[in-house]
Short mmCIF file of C-alpha atoms and ligand atoms in Angstrom, two decimals:
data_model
loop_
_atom_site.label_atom_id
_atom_site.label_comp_id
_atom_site.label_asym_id
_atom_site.label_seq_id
_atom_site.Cartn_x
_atom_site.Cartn_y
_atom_site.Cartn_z
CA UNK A 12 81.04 87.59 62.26
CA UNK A 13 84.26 87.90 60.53
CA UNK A 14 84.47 91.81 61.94
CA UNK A 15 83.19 90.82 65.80
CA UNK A 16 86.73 88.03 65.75
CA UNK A 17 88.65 91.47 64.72
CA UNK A 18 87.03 93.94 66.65
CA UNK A 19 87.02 93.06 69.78
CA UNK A 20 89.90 91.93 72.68
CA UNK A 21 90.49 89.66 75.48
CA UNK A 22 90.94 91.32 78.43
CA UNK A 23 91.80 89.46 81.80
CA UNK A 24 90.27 91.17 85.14
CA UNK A 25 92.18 91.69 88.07
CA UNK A 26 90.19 92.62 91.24
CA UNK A 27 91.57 94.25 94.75
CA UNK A 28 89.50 93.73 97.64
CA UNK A 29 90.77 95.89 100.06
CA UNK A 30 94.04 98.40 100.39
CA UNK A 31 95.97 95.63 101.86
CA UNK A 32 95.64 93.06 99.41
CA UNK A 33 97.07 92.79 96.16
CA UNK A 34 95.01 92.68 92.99
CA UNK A 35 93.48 89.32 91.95
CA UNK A 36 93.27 87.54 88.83
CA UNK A 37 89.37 86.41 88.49
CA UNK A 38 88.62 85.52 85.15
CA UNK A 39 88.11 87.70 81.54
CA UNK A 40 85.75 89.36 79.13
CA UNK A 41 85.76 90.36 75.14
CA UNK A 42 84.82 94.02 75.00
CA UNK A 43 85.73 96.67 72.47
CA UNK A 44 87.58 99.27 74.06
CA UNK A 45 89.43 99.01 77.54
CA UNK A 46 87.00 101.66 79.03
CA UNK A 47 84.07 98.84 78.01
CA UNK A 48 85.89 96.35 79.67
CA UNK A 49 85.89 97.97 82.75
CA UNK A 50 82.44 98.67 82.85
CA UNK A 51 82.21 94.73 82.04
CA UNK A 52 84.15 93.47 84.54
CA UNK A 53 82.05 95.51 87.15
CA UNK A 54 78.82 94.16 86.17
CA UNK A 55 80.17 90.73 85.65
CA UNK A 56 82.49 90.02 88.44
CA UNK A 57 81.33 93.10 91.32
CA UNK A 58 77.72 92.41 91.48
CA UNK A 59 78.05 91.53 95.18
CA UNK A 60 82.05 91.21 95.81
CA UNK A 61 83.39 94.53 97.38
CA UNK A 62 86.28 96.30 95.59
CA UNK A 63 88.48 98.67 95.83
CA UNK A 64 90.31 98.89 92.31
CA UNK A 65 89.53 97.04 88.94
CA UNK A 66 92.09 96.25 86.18
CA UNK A 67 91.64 95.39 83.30
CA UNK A 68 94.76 94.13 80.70
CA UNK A 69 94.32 93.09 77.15
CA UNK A 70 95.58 89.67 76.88
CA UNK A 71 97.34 90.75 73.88
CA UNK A 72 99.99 92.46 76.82
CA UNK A 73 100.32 89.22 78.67
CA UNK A 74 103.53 87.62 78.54
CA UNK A 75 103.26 84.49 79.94
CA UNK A 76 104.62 80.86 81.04
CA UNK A 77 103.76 77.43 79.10
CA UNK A 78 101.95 74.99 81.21
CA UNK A 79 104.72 72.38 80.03
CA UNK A 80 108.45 74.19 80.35
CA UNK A 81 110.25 73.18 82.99
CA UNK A 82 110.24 76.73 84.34
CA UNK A 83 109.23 76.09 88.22
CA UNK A 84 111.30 72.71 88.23
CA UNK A 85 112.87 72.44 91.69
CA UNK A 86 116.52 70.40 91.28
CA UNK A 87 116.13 69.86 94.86
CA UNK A 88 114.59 69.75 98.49
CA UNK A 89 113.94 73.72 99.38
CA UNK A 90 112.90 73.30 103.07
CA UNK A 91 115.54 75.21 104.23
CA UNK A 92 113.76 77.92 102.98
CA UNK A 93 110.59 77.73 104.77
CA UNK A 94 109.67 77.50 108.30
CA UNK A 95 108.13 74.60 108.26
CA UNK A 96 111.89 73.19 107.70
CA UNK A 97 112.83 74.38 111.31
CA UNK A 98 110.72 72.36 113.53
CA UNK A 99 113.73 71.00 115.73
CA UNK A 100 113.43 74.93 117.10
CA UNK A 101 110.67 73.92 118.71
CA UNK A 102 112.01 71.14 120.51
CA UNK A 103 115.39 72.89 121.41
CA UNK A 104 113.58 75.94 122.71
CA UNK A 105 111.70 73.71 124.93
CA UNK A 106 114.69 72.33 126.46
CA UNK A 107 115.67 75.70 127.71
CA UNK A 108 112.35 75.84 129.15
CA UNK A 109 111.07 78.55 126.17
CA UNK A 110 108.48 78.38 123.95
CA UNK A 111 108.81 78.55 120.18
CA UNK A 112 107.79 82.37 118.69
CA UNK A 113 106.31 82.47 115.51
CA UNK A 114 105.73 85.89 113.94
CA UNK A 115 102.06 86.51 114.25
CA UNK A 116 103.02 86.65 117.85
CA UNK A 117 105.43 89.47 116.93
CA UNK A 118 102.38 91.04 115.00
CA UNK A 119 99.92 90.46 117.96
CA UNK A 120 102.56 91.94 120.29
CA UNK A 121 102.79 95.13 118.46
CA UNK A 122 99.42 95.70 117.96
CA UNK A 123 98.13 95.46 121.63
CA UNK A 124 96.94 98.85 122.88
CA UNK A 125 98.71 100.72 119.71
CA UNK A 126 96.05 101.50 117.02
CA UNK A 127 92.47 102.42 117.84
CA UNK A 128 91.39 102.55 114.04
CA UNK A 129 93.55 99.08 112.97
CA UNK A 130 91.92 97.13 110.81
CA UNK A 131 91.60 92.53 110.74
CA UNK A 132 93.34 92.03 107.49
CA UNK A 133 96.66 93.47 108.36
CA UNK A 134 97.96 90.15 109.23
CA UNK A 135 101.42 88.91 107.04
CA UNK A 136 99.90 86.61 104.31
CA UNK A 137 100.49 83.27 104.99
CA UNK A 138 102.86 80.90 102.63
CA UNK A 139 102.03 77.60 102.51
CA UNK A 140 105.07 75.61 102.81
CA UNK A 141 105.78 73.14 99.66
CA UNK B 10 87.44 123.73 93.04
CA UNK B 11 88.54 122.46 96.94
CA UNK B 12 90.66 125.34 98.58
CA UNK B 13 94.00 124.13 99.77
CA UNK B 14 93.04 124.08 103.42
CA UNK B 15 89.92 122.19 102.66
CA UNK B 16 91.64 119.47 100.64
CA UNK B 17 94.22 119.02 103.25
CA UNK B 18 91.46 118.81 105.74
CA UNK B 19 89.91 115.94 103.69
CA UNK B 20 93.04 113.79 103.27
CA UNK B 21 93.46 114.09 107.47
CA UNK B 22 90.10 112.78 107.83
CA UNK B 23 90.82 109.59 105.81
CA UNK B 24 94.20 108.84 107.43
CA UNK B 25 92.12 109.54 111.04
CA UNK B 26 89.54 107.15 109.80
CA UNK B 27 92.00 104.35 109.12
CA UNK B 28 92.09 104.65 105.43
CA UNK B 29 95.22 103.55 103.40
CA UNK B 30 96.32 105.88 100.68
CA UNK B 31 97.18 105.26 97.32
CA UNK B 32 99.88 106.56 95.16
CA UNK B 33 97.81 108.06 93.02
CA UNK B 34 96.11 109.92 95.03
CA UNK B 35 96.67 113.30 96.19
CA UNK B 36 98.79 113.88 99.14
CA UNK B 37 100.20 116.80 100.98
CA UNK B 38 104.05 117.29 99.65
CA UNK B 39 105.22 116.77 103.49
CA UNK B 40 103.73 113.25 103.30
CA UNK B 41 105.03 112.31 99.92
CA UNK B 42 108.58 113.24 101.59
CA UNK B 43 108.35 111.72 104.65
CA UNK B 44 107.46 108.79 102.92
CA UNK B 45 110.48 109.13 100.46
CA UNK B 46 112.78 109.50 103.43
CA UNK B 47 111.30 106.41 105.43
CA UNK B 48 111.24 103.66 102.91
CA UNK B 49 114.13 104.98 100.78
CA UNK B 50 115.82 104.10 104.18
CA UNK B 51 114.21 101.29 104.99
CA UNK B 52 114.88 99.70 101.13
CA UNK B 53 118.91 100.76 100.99
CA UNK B 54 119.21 99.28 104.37
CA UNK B 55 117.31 95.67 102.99
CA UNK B 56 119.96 95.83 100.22
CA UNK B 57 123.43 97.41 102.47
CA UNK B 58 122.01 94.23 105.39
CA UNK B 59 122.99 91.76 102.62
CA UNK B 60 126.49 92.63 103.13
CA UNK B 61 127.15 91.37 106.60
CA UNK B 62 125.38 88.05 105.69
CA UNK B 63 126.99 87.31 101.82
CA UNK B 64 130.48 87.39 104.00
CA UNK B 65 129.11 84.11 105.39
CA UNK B 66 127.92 82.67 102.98
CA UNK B 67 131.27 81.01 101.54
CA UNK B 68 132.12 81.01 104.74
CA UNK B 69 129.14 78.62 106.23
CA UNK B 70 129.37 75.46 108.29
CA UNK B 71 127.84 72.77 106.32
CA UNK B 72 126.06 72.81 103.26
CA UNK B 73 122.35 73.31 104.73
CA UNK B 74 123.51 76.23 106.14
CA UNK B 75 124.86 77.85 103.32
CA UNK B 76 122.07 76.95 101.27
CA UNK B 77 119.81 78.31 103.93
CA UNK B 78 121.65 81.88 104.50
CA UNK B 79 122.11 82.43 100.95
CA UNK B 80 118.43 82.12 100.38
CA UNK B 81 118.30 85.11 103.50
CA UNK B 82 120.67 87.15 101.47
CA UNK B 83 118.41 86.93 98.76
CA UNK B 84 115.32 87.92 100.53
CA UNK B 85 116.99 90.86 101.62
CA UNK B 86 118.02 92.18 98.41
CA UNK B 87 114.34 91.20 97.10
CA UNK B 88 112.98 93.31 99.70
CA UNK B 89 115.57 96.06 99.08
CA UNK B 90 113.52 95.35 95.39
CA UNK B 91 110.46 95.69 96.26
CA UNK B 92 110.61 98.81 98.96
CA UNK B 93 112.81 101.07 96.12
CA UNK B 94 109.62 100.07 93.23
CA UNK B 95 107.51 101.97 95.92
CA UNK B 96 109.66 104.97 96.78
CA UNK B 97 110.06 105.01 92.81
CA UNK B 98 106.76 106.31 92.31
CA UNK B 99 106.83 108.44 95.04
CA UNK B 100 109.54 110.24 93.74
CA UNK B 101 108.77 110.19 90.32
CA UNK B 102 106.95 113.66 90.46
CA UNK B 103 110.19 114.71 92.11
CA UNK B 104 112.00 113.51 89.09
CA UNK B 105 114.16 110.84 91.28
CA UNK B 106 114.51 107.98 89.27
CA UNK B 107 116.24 103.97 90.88
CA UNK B 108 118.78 105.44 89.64
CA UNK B 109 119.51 108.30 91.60
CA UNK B 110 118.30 106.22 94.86
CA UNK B 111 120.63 104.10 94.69
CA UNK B 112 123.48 106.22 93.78
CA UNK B 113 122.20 108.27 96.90
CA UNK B 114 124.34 105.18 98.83
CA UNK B 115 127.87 106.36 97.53
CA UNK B 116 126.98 109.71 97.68
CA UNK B 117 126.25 109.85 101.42
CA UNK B 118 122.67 111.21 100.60
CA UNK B 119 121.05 108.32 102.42
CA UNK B 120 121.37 106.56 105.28
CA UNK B 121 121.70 103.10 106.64
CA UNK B 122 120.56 101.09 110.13
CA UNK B 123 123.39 101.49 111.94
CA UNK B 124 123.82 97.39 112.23
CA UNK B 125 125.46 96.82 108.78
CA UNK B 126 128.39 99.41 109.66
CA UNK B 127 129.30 96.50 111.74
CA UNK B 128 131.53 93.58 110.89
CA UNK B 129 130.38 90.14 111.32
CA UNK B 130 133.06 88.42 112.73
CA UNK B 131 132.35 84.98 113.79
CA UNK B 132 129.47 82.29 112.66
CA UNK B 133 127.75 83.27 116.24
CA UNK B 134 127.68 87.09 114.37
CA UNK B 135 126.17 85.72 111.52
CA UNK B 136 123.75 83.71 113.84
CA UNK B 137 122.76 86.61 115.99
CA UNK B 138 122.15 89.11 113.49
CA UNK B 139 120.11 86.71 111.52
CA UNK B 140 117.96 85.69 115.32
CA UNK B 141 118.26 89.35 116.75
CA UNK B 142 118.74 91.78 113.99
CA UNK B 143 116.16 90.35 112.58
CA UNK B 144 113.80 89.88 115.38
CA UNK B 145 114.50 93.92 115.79
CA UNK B 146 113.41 94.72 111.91
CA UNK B 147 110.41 92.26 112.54
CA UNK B 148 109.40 94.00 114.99
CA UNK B 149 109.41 97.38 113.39
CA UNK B 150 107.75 96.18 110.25
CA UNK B 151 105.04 94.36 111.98
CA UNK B 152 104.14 97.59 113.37
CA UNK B 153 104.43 99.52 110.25
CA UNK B 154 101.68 96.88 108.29
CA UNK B 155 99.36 99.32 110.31
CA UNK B 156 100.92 102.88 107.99
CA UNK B 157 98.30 104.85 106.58
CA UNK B 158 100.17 104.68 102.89
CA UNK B 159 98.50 101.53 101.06
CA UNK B 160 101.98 100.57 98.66
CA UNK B 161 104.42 100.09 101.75
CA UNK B 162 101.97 98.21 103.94
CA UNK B 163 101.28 95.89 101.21
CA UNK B 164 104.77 94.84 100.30
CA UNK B 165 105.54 94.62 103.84
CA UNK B 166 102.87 91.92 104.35
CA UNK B 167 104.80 90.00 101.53
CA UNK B 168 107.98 91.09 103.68
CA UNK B 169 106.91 89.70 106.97
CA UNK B 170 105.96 86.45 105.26
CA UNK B 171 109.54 86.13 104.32
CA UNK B 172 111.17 87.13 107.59
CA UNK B 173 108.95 84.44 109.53
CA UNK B 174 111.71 81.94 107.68
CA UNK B 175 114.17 84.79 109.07
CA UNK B 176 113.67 84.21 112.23
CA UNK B 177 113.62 80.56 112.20
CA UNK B 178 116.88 80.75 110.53
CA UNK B 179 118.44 82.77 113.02
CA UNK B 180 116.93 80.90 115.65
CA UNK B 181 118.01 77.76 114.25
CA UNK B 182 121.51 78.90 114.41
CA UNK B 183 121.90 80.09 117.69
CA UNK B 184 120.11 76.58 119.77
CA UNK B 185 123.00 74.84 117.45
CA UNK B 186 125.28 76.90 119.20
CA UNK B 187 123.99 76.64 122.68
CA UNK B 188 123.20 73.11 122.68
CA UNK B 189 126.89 72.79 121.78
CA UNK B 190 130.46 72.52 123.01
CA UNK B 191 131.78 75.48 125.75
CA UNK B 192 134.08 76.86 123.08
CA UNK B 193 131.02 77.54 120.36
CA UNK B 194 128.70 78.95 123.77
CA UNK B 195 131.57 81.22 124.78
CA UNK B 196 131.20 82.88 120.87
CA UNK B 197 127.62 83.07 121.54
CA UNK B 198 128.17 84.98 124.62
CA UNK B 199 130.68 87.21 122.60
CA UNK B 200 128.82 88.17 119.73
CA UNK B 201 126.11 88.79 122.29
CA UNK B 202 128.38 91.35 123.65
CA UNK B 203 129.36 92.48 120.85
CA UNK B 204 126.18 93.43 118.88
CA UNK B 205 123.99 94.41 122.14
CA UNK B 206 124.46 97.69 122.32
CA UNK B 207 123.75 98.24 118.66
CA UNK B 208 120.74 96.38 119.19
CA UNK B 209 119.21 99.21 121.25
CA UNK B 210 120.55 101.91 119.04
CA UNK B 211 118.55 100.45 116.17
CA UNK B 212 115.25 101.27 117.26
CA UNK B 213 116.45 105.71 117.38
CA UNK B 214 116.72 107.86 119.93
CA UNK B 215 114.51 107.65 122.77
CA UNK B 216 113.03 110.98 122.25
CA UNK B 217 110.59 111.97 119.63
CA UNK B 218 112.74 113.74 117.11
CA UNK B 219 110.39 116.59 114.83
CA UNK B 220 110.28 113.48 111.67
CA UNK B 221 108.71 111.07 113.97
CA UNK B 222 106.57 113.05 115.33
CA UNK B 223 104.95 114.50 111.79
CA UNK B 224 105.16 110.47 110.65
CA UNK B 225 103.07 109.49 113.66
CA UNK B 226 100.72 112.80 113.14
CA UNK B 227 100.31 110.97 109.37
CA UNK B 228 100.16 107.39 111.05
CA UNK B 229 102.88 106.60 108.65
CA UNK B 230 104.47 105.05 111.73
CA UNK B 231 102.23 103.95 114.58
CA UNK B 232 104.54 103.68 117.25
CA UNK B 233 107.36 105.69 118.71
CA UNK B 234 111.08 104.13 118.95
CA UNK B 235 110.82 103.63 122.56
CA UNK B 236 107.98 101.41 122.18
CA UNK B 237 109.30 99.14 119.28
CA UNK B 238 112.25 99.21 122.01
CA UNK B 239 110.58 97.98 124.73
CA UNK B 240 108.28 95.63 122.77
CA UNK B 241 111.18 94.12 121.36
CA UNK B 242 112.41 93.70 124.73
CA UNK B 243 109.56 91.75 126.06
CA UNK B 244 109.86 89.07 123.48
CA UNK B 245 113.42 88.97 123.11
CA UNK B 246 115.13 89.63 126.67
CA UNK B 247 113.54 86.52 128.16
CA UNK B 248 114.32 84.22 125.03
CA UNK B 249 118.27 85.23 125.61
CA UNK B 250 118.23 84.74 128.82
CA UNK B 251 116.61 81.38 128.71
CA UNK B 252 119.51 80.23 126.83
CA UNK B 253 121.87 80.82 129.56
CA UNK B 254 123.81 84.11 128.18
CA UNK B 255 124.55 86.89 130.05
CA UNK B 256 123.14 90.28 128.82
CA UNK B 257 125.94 92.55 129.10
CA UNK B 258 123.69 95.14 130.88
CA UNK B 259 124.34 95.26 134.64
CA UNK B 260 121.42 97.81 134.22
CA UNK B 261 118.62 96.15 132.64
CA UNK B 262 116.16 94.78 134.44
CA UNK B 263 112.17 95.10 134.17
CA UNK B 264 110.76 97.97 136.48
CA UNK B 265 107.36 96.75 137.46
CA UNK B 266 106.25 100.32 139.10
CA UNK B 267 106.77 101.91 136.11
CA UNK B 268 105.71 98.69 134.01
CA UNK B 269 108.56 99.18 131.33
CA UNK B 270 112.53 97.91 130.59
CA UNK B 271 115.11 99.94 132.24
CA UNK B 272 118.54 99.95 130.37
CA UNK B 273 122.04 101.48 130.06
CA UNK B 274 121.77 103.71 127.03
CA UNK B 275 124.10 103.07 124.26
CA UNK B 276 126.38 105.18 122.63
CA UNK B 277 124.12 107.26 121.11
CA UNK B 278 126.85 109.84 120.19
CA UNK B 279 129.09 106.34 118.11
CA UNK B 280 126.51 105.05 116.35
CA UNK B 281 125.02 108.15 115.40
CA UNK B 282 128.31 109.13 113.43
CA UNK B 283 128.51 105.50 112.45
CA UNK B 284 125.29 106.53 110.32
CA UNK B 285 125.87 109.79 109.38
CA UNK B 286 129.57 109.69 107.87
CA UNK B 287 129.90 105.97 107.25
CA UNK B 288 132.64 105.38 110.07
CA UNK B 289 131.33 102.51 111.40
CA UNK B 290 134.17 99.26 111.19
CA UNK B 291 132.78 98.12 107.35
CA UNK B 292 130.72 101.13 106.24
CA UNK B 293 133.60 102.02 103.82
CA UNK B 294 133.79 98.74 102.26
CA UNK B 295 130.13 98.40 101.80
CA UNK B 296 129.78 101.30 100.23
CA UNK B 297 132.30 100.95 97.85
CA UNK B 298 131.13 97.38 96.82
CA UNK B 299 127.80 98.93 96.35
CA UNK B 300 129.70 101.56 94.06
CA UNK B 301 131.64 99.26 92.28
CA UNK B 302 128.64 96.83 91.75
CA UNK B 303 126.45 99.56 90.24
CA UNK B 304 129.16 101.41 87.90
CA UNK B 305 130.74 98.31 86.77
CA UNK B 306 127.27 96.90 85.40
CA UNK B 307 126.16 99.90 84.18
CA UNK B 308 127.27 99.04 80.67
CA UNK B 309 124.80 95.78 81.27
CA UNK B 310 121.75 98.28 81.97
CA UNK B 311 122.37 100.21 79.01
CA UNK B 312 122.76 97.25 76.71
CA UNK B 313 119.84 96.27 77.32
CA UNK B 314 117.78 99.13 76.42
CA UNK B 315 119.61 99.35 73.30
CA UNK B 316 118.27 96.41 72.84
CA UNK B 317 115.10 96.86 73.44
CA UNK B 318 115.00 99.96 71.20
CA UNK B 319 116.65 97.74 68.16
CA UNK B 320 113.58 95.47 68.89
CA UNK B 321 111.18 98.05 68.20
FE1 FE2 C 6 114.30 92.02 105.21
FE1 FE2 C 7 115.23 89.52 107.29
#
């Protein structure tokens, strides 16, 4: 028992779905060698998901954040950083008799009639505003 | 073994059938270059588009809008960040390292959007390049989150995310202007005239020069810089207008027949050596505070790998 603790690592899986996204974090697996790990984290997290890359990263090479620091503490209001801060465009593009553009209509523009082969997910990822 | 001809083959039928490539995979040498060229570009100009911007900055109105442009600034510079990580590995092989790309700045060996030559001389500058400068480099990247090479289109997903706040923020500054008194429309109206002919320059020549063309044959690029021209001036020309400022184009106007935006040309022949030699109104400068940035912090850089090798 002693020997499994030693011999064998944490690795966390990350997963890409397609070209266009990035890879995911979706959970981890002890194996004994990284080339294990990857067969692993094929049978245990691709048995129906599709893929297009698989890594795997020994937790041992993780540097990461404490749930408790004050690292992501916000010292104040950040909405002028987001769009959802600029509603009053809306309103003042109206009053010139315009509507308000956002850009997926910038994306949709470009796209029409340009790409017989484009694919649905190339579409800006959407931030949720905080 | 695949012959030459036969491997080549093989990559053109994935980038035919829509399929992103990876940087590890293989990929003709004119790709890899074209690529190199294209987003080294694109990255240098993210970092050298701070400039105009960061003038503002102490500069701003009230304290939301510094706040708010000096977050802009520092999207720009992130995406200048994240575009030179994927040129990196491109021209790793080549044995280019961030170094030498962005040294390439003050050595003339790579070249800028002809915008940030320009000097931004009034808050209405700063407005307009953040609503229509913008609005032009949305409208190129949004086409380019279609290129066939898997790196850029992902990071420009993340960059399009940003810019959506961009052009809000521009926006946002211009309707202040325009809802206000005569004096602040009439420097709306002037930066308009100011930057408008630059605005058409940004989107290249109208022709297809022999690098376009061989990006479009790798669908690196999807559209020609006439289109991105005209698409940008179906969504922009009427937004302008609508605001009551005069497009100084006695020209432009939309041709129905030919169902496309006629328009004076600008100066290709200005700009062009703007770009080329730096001799635009602030290219100098810029350049030079990019020199003096990157030489005078050099000693930070190399402190810190000492100290990572004292660690080890
Ligand atoms: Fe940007
Ligand atoms: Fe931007």
């Amino acid at each position: 028992m002693a020997e499994n603790k030693k011999d064998f690592d944490i690795f966390e899986v990350f997963v890409q779905e397609t070209h266009l996204d990035s890879h995911i974090h979706v959970g981890s697996l002890v194996a004994a060698s990284p080339d294990l790990a990857m067969q692993m984290a094929r049978e245990n997290f691709l048995r129906r998901d599709q893929a297009v890359n698989l890594w795997v990263v020994s937790r041992s090479q993780i540097t990461a954040t404490s749930y408790e620091s004050p690292f992501f503490s916000r010292e104040m209001d950040k909405t002028y950083r987001e769009v959802s801060g600029y509603t009053e465009n809306g309103r003042l593009w109206r009053m010139f008799k315009e509507k308000d553009m956002d850009i997926e209509e910038i994306v949709a523009h470009v796209r029409e009639q340009s790409n017989p082969v484009a694919q649905e997910e190339e579409k800006p990822e959407r931030r949720e505003s905080r | 073994m695949l012959t030459e001809e036969a491997r080549f083959q093989a990559f053109m039928d994935r980038i035919n059938r829509g399929e992103k490539i990876e940087a590890t995979d293989w990929m003709p040498e004119e790709y890899r270059l074209l690529l190199i060229k294209l987003i080294h570009m694109h990255g240098v100009s993210e970092i050298m588009g701070a400039y105009p911007e960061k003038e503002w900055v102490p500069k701003a109105p009230t304290l939301k809008r510094k706040l708010a442009i000096m977050a802009k600034v520092q999207d720009e510079v992130g995406h200048g960040q994240l575009l030179l990580r994927v040129v990196e590995d491109l021209a790793a092989p080549l044995n280019k390292t961030r170094e030498d790309l962005i040294e390439d700045i003050y050595k003339n060996k790579v070249k800028f959007h002809n915008v940030f030559h320009m000097e931004a001389r009034s808050w209405a500058d700063a407005g307009l390049i953040g609503w229509l400068v913008d609005g032009a480099a949305i409208t190129i990247q949004a086409s380019l989150l279609q290129s066939s090479y898997g790196p850029y289109a992902r990071v420009l997903k993340r960059v399009c995310a940003e810019e959506s706040f961009h052009m809000k923020h521009g926006e946002s500054i211009i309707l202040a202007l325009a809802t206000g008194t005569p004096e602040q429309r009439k420097m709306l109206q002037e930066a308009l005239d100011y930057w408008w002919e630059s605005l058409l320059f940004f989107f290249g020549p109208r022709e297809i020069t022999p690098a376009v063309d061989r990006m479009l044959y790798y669908r690196i690029r999807v559209l020609t810089n006439e289109e991105l021209r005209q698409k940008y001036l179906d969504k922009y020309v009427p937004r302008i207008q609508s605001l009551g400022i005069k497009i100084p184009d006695p020209q432009l106007r939309f041709d129905r027949e030919k169902n496309c935006w006629v328009y004076t040309d600008p100066d290709w022949d200005r700009f062009s050596r703007m770009v080329h030699f730096n001799e635009g109104p602030k290219s100098r400068e810029r350049v030079e505070m990019r020199r003096q940035a990157h030489e005078d912090q050099r000693w930070v850089r190399e402190a810190l790998l000492r100290a990572r090798k004292q660690a080890v």
